[in-house]
JSON list of C-alpha atoms in Angstrom, two decimals:
[
{"chain": "P", "resi": 1194, "resn": "MET", "atom": "CA", "xyz": [198.78, 296.55, 82.73]},
{"chain": "P", "resi": 1195, "resn": "ARG", "atom": "CA", "xyz": [196.28, 299.36, 82.33]},
{"chain": "P", "resi": 1196, "resn": "ILE", "atom": "CA", "xyz": [196.19, 302.13, 84.89]},
{"chain": "P", "resi": 1197, "resn": "SER", "atom": "CA", "xyz": [192.45, 301.71, 85.53]},
{"chain": "P", "resi": 1198, "resn": "HIS", "atom": "CA", "xyz": [192.96, 298.01, 86.23]},
{"chain": "P", "resi": 1199, "resn": "LYS", "atom": "CA", "xyz": [195.76, 298.81, 88.68]},
{"chain": "P", "resi": 1200, "resn": "ARG", "atom": "CA", "xyz": [193.51, 301.32, 90.44]},
{"chain": "P", "resi": 1201, "resn": "ASN", "atom": "CA", "xyz": [190.73, 298.77, 90.77]},
{"chain": "P", "resi": 1202, "resn": "ILE", "atom": "CA", "xyz": [193.12, 296.20, 92.22]},
{"chain": "P", "resi": 1203, "resn": "GLN", "atom": "CA", "xyz": [194.50, 298.70, 94.72]},
{"chain": "P", "resi": 1204, "resn": "ARG", "atom": "CA", "xyz": [190.96, 299.73, 95.72]},
{"chain": "P", "resi": 1205, "resn": "LYS", "atom": "CA", "xyz": [190.07, 296.09, 96.40]},
{"chain": "P", "resi": 1206, "resn": "LEU", "atom": "CA", "xyz": [193.22, 295.58, 98.45]},
{"chain": "P", "resi": 1207, "resn": "HIS", "atom": "CA", "xyz": [192.51, 298.63, 100.59]},
{"chain": "P", "resi": 1208, "resn": "LYS", "atom": "CA", "xyz": [189.00, 297.40, 101.37]},
{"chain": "P", "resi": 1209, "resn": "GLN", "atom": "CA", "xyz": [190.37, 294.39, 103.25]},
{"chain": "P", "resi": 1210, "resn": "LYS", "atom": "CA", "xyz": [190.54, 294.83, 107.03]},
{"chain": "P", "resi": 1211, "resn": "PRO", "atom": "CA", "xyz": [193.38, 293.56, 109.21]},
{"chain": "P", "resi": 1212, "resn": "LEU", "atom": "CA", "xyz": [192.87, 290.08, 110.64]},
{"chain": "P", "resi": 1213, "resn": "LEU", "atom": "CA", "xyz": [193.18, 291.17, 114.29]},
{"chain": "P", "resi": 1214, "resn": "THR", "atom": "CA", "xyz": [190.35, 293.68, 114.00]},
{"chain": "P", "resi": 1215, "resn": "ASN", "atom": "CA", "xyz": [188.07, 291.06, 112.48]},
{"chain": "P", "resi": 1216, "resn": "THR", "atom": "CA", "xyz": [188.71, 288.52, 115.24]},
{"chain": "P", "resi": 1217, "resn": "VAL", "atom": "CA", "xyz": [188.06, 290.98, 118.06]},
{"chain": "P", "resi": 1218, "resn": "SER", "atom": "CA", "xyz": [184.82, 292.20, 116.49]},
{"chain": "P", "resi": 1219, "resn": "ALA", "atom": "CA", "xyz": [183.83, 288.62, 115.69]},
{"chain": "P", "resi": 1220, "resn": "ALA", "atom": "CA", "xyz": [184.20, 287.66, 119.37]},
{"chain": "P", "resi": 1221, "resn": "LYS", "atom": "CA", "xyz": [182.00, 290.59, 120.42]},
{"chain": "P", "resi": 1222, "resn": "ASN", "atom": "CA", "xyz": [179.42, 289.67, 117.78]},
{"chain": "P", "resi": 1223, "resn": "ALA", "atom": "CA", "xyz": [179.45, 286.04, 118.91]},
{"chain": "P", "resi": 1224, "resn": "GLN", "atom": "CA", "xyz": [178.57, 287.12, 122.46]},
{"chain": "P", "resi": 1225, "resn": "LYS", "atom": "CA", "xyz": [175.71, 289.25, 121.14]},
{"chain": "P", "resi": 1226, "resn": "VAL", "atom": "CA", "xyz": [174.47, 286.36, 119.01]},
{"chain": "P", "resi": 1227, "resn": "GLU", "atom": "CA", "xyz": [174.57, 283.95, 121.96]},
{"chain": "P", "resi": 1228, "resn": "THR", "atom": "CA", "xyz": [172.42, 286.26, 124.09]},
{"chain": "P", "resi": 1229, "resn": "ALA", "atom": "CA", "xyz": [170.04, 286.79, 121.18]},
{"chain": "P", "resi": 1230, "resn": "ILE", "atom": "CA", "xyz": [169.74, 283.02, 120.70]},
{"chain": "P", "resi": 1231, "resn": "GLU", "atom": "CA", "xyz": [169.02, 282.50, 124.40]},
{"chain": "P", "resi": 1232, "resn": "THR", "atom": "CA", "xyz": [166.23, 285.09, 124.34]},
{"chain": "P", "resi": 1233, "resn": "ALA", "atom": "CA", "xyz": [164.86, 283.58, 121.13]},
{"chain": "P", "resi": 1234, "resn": "ILE", "atom": "CA", "xyz": [164.79, 280.13, 122.73]},
{"chain": "P", "resi": 1235, "resn": "GLU", "atom": "CA", "xyz": [162.95, 281.50, 125.75]},
{"chain": "P", "resi": 1236, "resn": "THR", "atom": "CA", "xyz": [160.32, 283.16, 123.57]},
{"chain": "P", "resi": 1237, "resn": "ALA", "atom": "CA", "xyz": [160.03, 280.02, 121.45]},
{"chain": "P", "resi": 1238, "resn": "VAL", "atom": "CA", "xyz": [159.30, 277.97, 124.58]},
{"chain": "P", "resi": 1239, "resn": "VAL", "atom": "CA", "xyz": [156.57, 280.43, 125.54]},
{"chain": "P", "resi": 1240, "resn": "VAL", "atom": "CA", "xyz": [155.10, 280.34, 122.04]},
{"chain": "P", "resi": 1241, "resn": "ALA", "atom": "CA", "xyz": [155.30, 276.53, 121.87]},
{"chain": "P", "resi": 1242, "resn": "SER", "atom": "CA", "xyz": [153.39, 276.17, 125.13]},
{"chain": "P", "resi": 1243, "resn": "LYS", "atom": "CA", "xyz": [150.30, 277.78, 123.56]},
{"chain": "P", "resi": 1244, "resn": "PRO", "atom": "CA", "xyz": [147.84, 275.35, 121.94]},
{"chain": "P", "resi": 1245, "resn": "VAL", "atom": "CA", "xyz": [148.19, 275.16, 118.19]},
{"chain": "P", "resi": 1246, "resn": "VAL", "atom": "CA", "xyz": [145.00, 275.57, 116.18]},
{"chain": "P", "resi": 1247, "resn": "ALA", "atom": "CA", "xyz": [145.12, 273.78, 112.85]},
{"chain": "P", "resi": 1248, "resn": "SER", "atom": "CA", "xyz": [143.98, 276.16, 110.16]},
{"chain": "P", "resi": 1249, "resn": "LYS", "atom": "CA", "xyz": [144.64, 276.31, 106.46]},
{"chain": "P", "resi": 1250, "resn": "SER", "atom": "CA", "xyz": [146.52, 279.46, 105.59]},
{"chain": "P", "resi": 1251, "resn": "ALA", "atom": "CA", "xyz": [144.83, 281.57, 102.99]},
{"chain": "P", "resi": 1252, "resn": "VAL", "atom": "CA", "xyz": [146.93, 281.92, 99.87]},
{"chain": "P", "resi": 1253, "resn": "THR", "atom": "CA", "xyz": [146.79, 285.38, 98.39]},
{"chain": "P", "resi": 1254, "resn": "LEU", "atom": "CA", "xyz": [146.91, 285.34, 94.62]},
{"chain": "P", "resi": 1255, "resn": "THR", "atom": "CA", "xyz": [147.35, 288.17, 92.19]},
{"chain": "P", "resi": 1256, "resn": "PRO", "atom": "CA", "xyz": [144.58, 288.71, 89.62]},
{"chain": "P", "resi": 1257, "resn": "LYS", "atom": "CA", "xyz": [146.78, 287.14, 86.93]},
{"chain": "P", "resi": 1258, "resn": "GLN", "atom": "CA", "xyz": [147.42, 284.05, 89.07]},
{"chain": "P", "resi": 1259, "resn": "GLN", "atom": "CA", "xyz": [143.73, 283.78, 89.88]},
{"chain": "P", "resi": 1260, "resn": "GLN", "atom": "CA", "xyz": [142.87, 284.01, 86.18]},
{"chain": "P", "resi": 1261, "resn": "VAL", "atom": "CA", "xyz": [145.37, 281.26, 85.33]},
{"chain": "P", "resi": 1262, "resn": "LEU", "atom": "CA", "xyz": [144.03, 279.08, 88.14]},
{"chain": "P", "resi": 1263, "resn": "ASP", "atom": "CA", "xyz": [140.45, 279.53, 86.90]},
{"chain": "P", "resi": 1264, "resn": "ILE", "atom": "CA", "xyz": [141.47, 278.51, 83.38]},
{"chain": "P", "resi": 1265, "resn": "ILE", "atom": "CA", "xyz": [143.25, 275.38, 84.67]},
{"chain": "P", "resi": 1266, "resn": "VAL", "atom": "CA", "xyz": [140.25, 274.39, 86.82]},
{"chain": "P", "resi": 1267, "resn": "LYS", "atom": "CA", "xyz": [137.96, 274.59, 83.75]},
{"chain": "P", "resi": 1268, "resn": "HIS", "atom": "CA", "xyz": [140.18, 272.14, 81.84]},
{"chain": "P", "resi": 1269, "resn": "THR", "atom": "CA", "xyz": [140.26, 268.97, 83.93]},
{"chain": "P", "resi": 1270, "resn": "ASP", "atom": "CA", "xyz": [142.38, 267.02, 81.42]},
{"chain": "P", "resi": 1271, "resn": "GLY", "atom": "CA", "xyz": [145.29, 269.47, 81.71]},
{"chain": "P", "resi": 1272, "resn": "LEU", "atom": "CA", "xyz": [146.55, 272.35, 79.63]},
{"chain": "P", "resi": 1273, "resn": "ASN", "atom": "CA", "xyz": [149.95, 273.56, 78.44]},
{"chain": "P", "resi": 1274, "resn": "PRO", "atom": "CA", "xyz": [151.21, 277.11, 79.15]},
{"chain": "P", "resi": 1275, "resn": "LYS", "atom": "CA", "xyz": [150.54, 278.29, 75.60]},
{"chain": "P", "resi": 1276, "resn": "GLY", "atom": "CA", "xyz": [146.96, 277.05, 75.78]},
{"chain": "P", "resi": 1277, "resn": "ILE", "atom": "CA", "xyz": [146.48, 278.86, 79.08]},
{"chain": "P", "resi": 1278, "resn": "GLY", "atom": "CA", "xyz": [147.82, 282.11, 77.62]},
{"chain": "P", "resi": 1279, "resn": "LEU", "atom": "CA", "xyz": [145.58, 281.78, 74.56]},
{"chain": "P", "resi": 1280, "resn": "GLN", "atom": "CA", "xyz": [142.54, 281.16, 76.77]},
{"chain": "P", "resi": 1281, "resn": "ALA", "atom": "CA", "xyz": [143.42, 284.35, 78.67]},
{"chain": "P", "resi": 1282, "resn": "GLY", "atom": "CA", "xyz": [143.38, 286.33, 75.41]},
{"chain": "P", "resi": 1283, "resn": "GLN", "atom": "CA", "xyz": [147.11, 286.76, 74.86]},
{"chain": "P", "resi": 1284, "resn": "GLU", "atom": "CA", "xyz": [148.81, 286.87, 71.47]},
{"chain": "P", "resi": 1285, "resn": "ASP", "atom": "CA", "xyz": [150.06, 283.61, 70.00]},
{"chain": "P", "resi": 1286, "resn": "ALA", "atom": "CA", "xyz": [153.74, 284.61, 70.23]},
{"chain": "P", "resi": 1287, "resn": "LYS", "atom": "CA", "xyz": [153.77, 285.56, 73.92]},
{"chain": "P", "resi": 1288, "resn": "ALA", "atom": "CA", "xyz": [151.02, 283.34, 75.34]},
{"chain": "P", "resi": 1289, "resn": "ALA", "atom": "CA", "xyz": [153.32, 280.74, 76.94]},
{"chain": "P", "resi": 1290, "resn": "SER", "atom": "CA", "xyz": [155.71, 283.23, 78.52]},
{"chain": "P", "resi": 1291, "resn": "TRP", "atom": "CA", "xyz": [152.76, 285.20, 79.91]},
{"chain": "P", "resi": 1292, "resn": "ALA", "atom": "CA", "xyz": [151.46, 282.19, 81.81]},
{"chain": "P", "resi": 1293, "resn": "THR", "atom": "CA", "xyz": [154.71, 280.68, 83.10]},
{"chain": "P", "resi": 1294, "resn": "GLY", "atom": "CA", "xyz": [155.27, 283.16, 85.93]},
{"chain": "P", "resi": 1295, "resn": "ALA", "atom": "CA", "xyz": [151.85, 282.56, 87.41]},
{"chain": "P", "resi": 1296, "resn": "LEU", "atom": "CA", "xyz": [152.16, 278.81, 86.88]},
{"chain": "P", "resi": 1297, "resn": "LYS", "atom": "CA", "xyz": [155.43, 278.71, 88.80]},
{"chain": "P", "resi": 1298, "resn": "LYS", "atom": "CA", "xyz": [153.84, 280.41, 91.81]},
{"chain": "P", "resi": 1299, "resn": "LEU", "atom": "CA", "xyz": [150.76, 278.16, 91.66]},
{"chain": "P", "resi": 1300, "resn": "THR", "atom": "CA", "xyz": [152.90, 275.00, 91.62]},
{"chain": "P", "resi": 1301, "resn": "GLU", "atom": "CA", "xyz": [154.94, 276.25, 94.59]},
{"chain": "P", "resi": 1302, "resn": "GLU", "atom": "CA", "xyz": [151.73, 276.85, 96.54]},
{"chain": "P", "resi": 1303, "resn": "GLY", "atom": "CA", "xyz": [150.48, 273.36, 95.68]},
{"chain": "P", "resi": 1304, "resn": "LEU", "atom": "CA", "xyz": [147.38, 274.49, 93.81]},
{"chain": "P", "resi": 1305, "resn": "VAL", "atom": "CA", "xyz": [148.48, 273.16, 90.43]},
{"chain": "P", "resi": 1306, "resn": "GLU", "atom": "CA", "xyz": [150.29, 269.96, 89.45]},
{"chain": "P", "resi": 1307, "resn": "ARG", "atom": "CA", "xyz": [153.02, 270.04, 86.81]},
{"chain": "P", "resi": 1308, "resn": "ILE", "atom": "CA", "xyz": [153.10, 266.95, 84.61]},
{"chain": "P", "resi": 1309, "resn": "GLN", "atom": "CA", "xyz": [156.18, 266.40, 82.42]},
{"chain": "P", "resi": 1310, "resn": "MET", "atom": "CA", "xyz": [155.28, 264.76, 79.14]},
{"chain": "P", "resi": 1311, "resn": "ALA", "atom": "CA", "xyz": [157.63, 263.37, 76.49]},
{"chain": "P", "resi": 1312, "resn": "GLY", "atom": "CA", "xyz": [160.44, 265.75, 75.62]},
{"chain": "P", "resi": 1313, "resn": "ASN", "atom": "CA", "xyz": [159.87, 269.32, 76.69]},
{"chain": "P", "resi": 1314, "resn": "LYS", "atom": "CA", "xyz": [156.06, 269.18, 76.75]},
{"chain": "P", "resi": 1315, "resn": "VAL", "atom": "CA", "xyz": [154.41, 270.08, 80.04]},
{"chain": "P", "resi": 1316, "resn": "LEU", "atom": "CA", "xyz": [150.79, 269.95, 81.20]},
{"chain": "P", "resi": 1317, "resn": "TYR", "atom": "CA", "xyz": [149.31, 271.63, 84.24]},
{"chain": "P", "resi": 1318, "resn": "LYS", "atom": "CA", "xyz": [146.34, 270.21, 86.17]},
{"chain": "P", "resi": 1319, "resn": "ALA", "atom": "CA", "xyz": [144.47, 271.58, 89.15]},
{"chain": "P", "resi": 1320, "resn": "LEU", "atom": "CA", "xyz": [144.71, 269.56, 92.35]}
]
């Protein structure tokens, strides 16, 4: 066995704490957590008693995401990631990878619908 490997193993073994110390500190932490939960419940009751106003939260988009969304809205029949990247002026080789990050965020926000075609083909449409 190499010396460096032995040293790493010994270092990991020394990092472990005794079981008794962990249980005592865990009991103290549990008491702190219980009081924190009680105060959180009290504040939640106060917050819940206020009337809730239904409002649509504004989604903040980066300029790249906004550009991708504008391109998708123009094409109502749907567009693949490479087509979106090419419309944005990207090179042919990196067009699809350029658009995928923004498309992922837009689908999570519910602004764009991802449609799986046959095989690995995907189209994106605006909702």
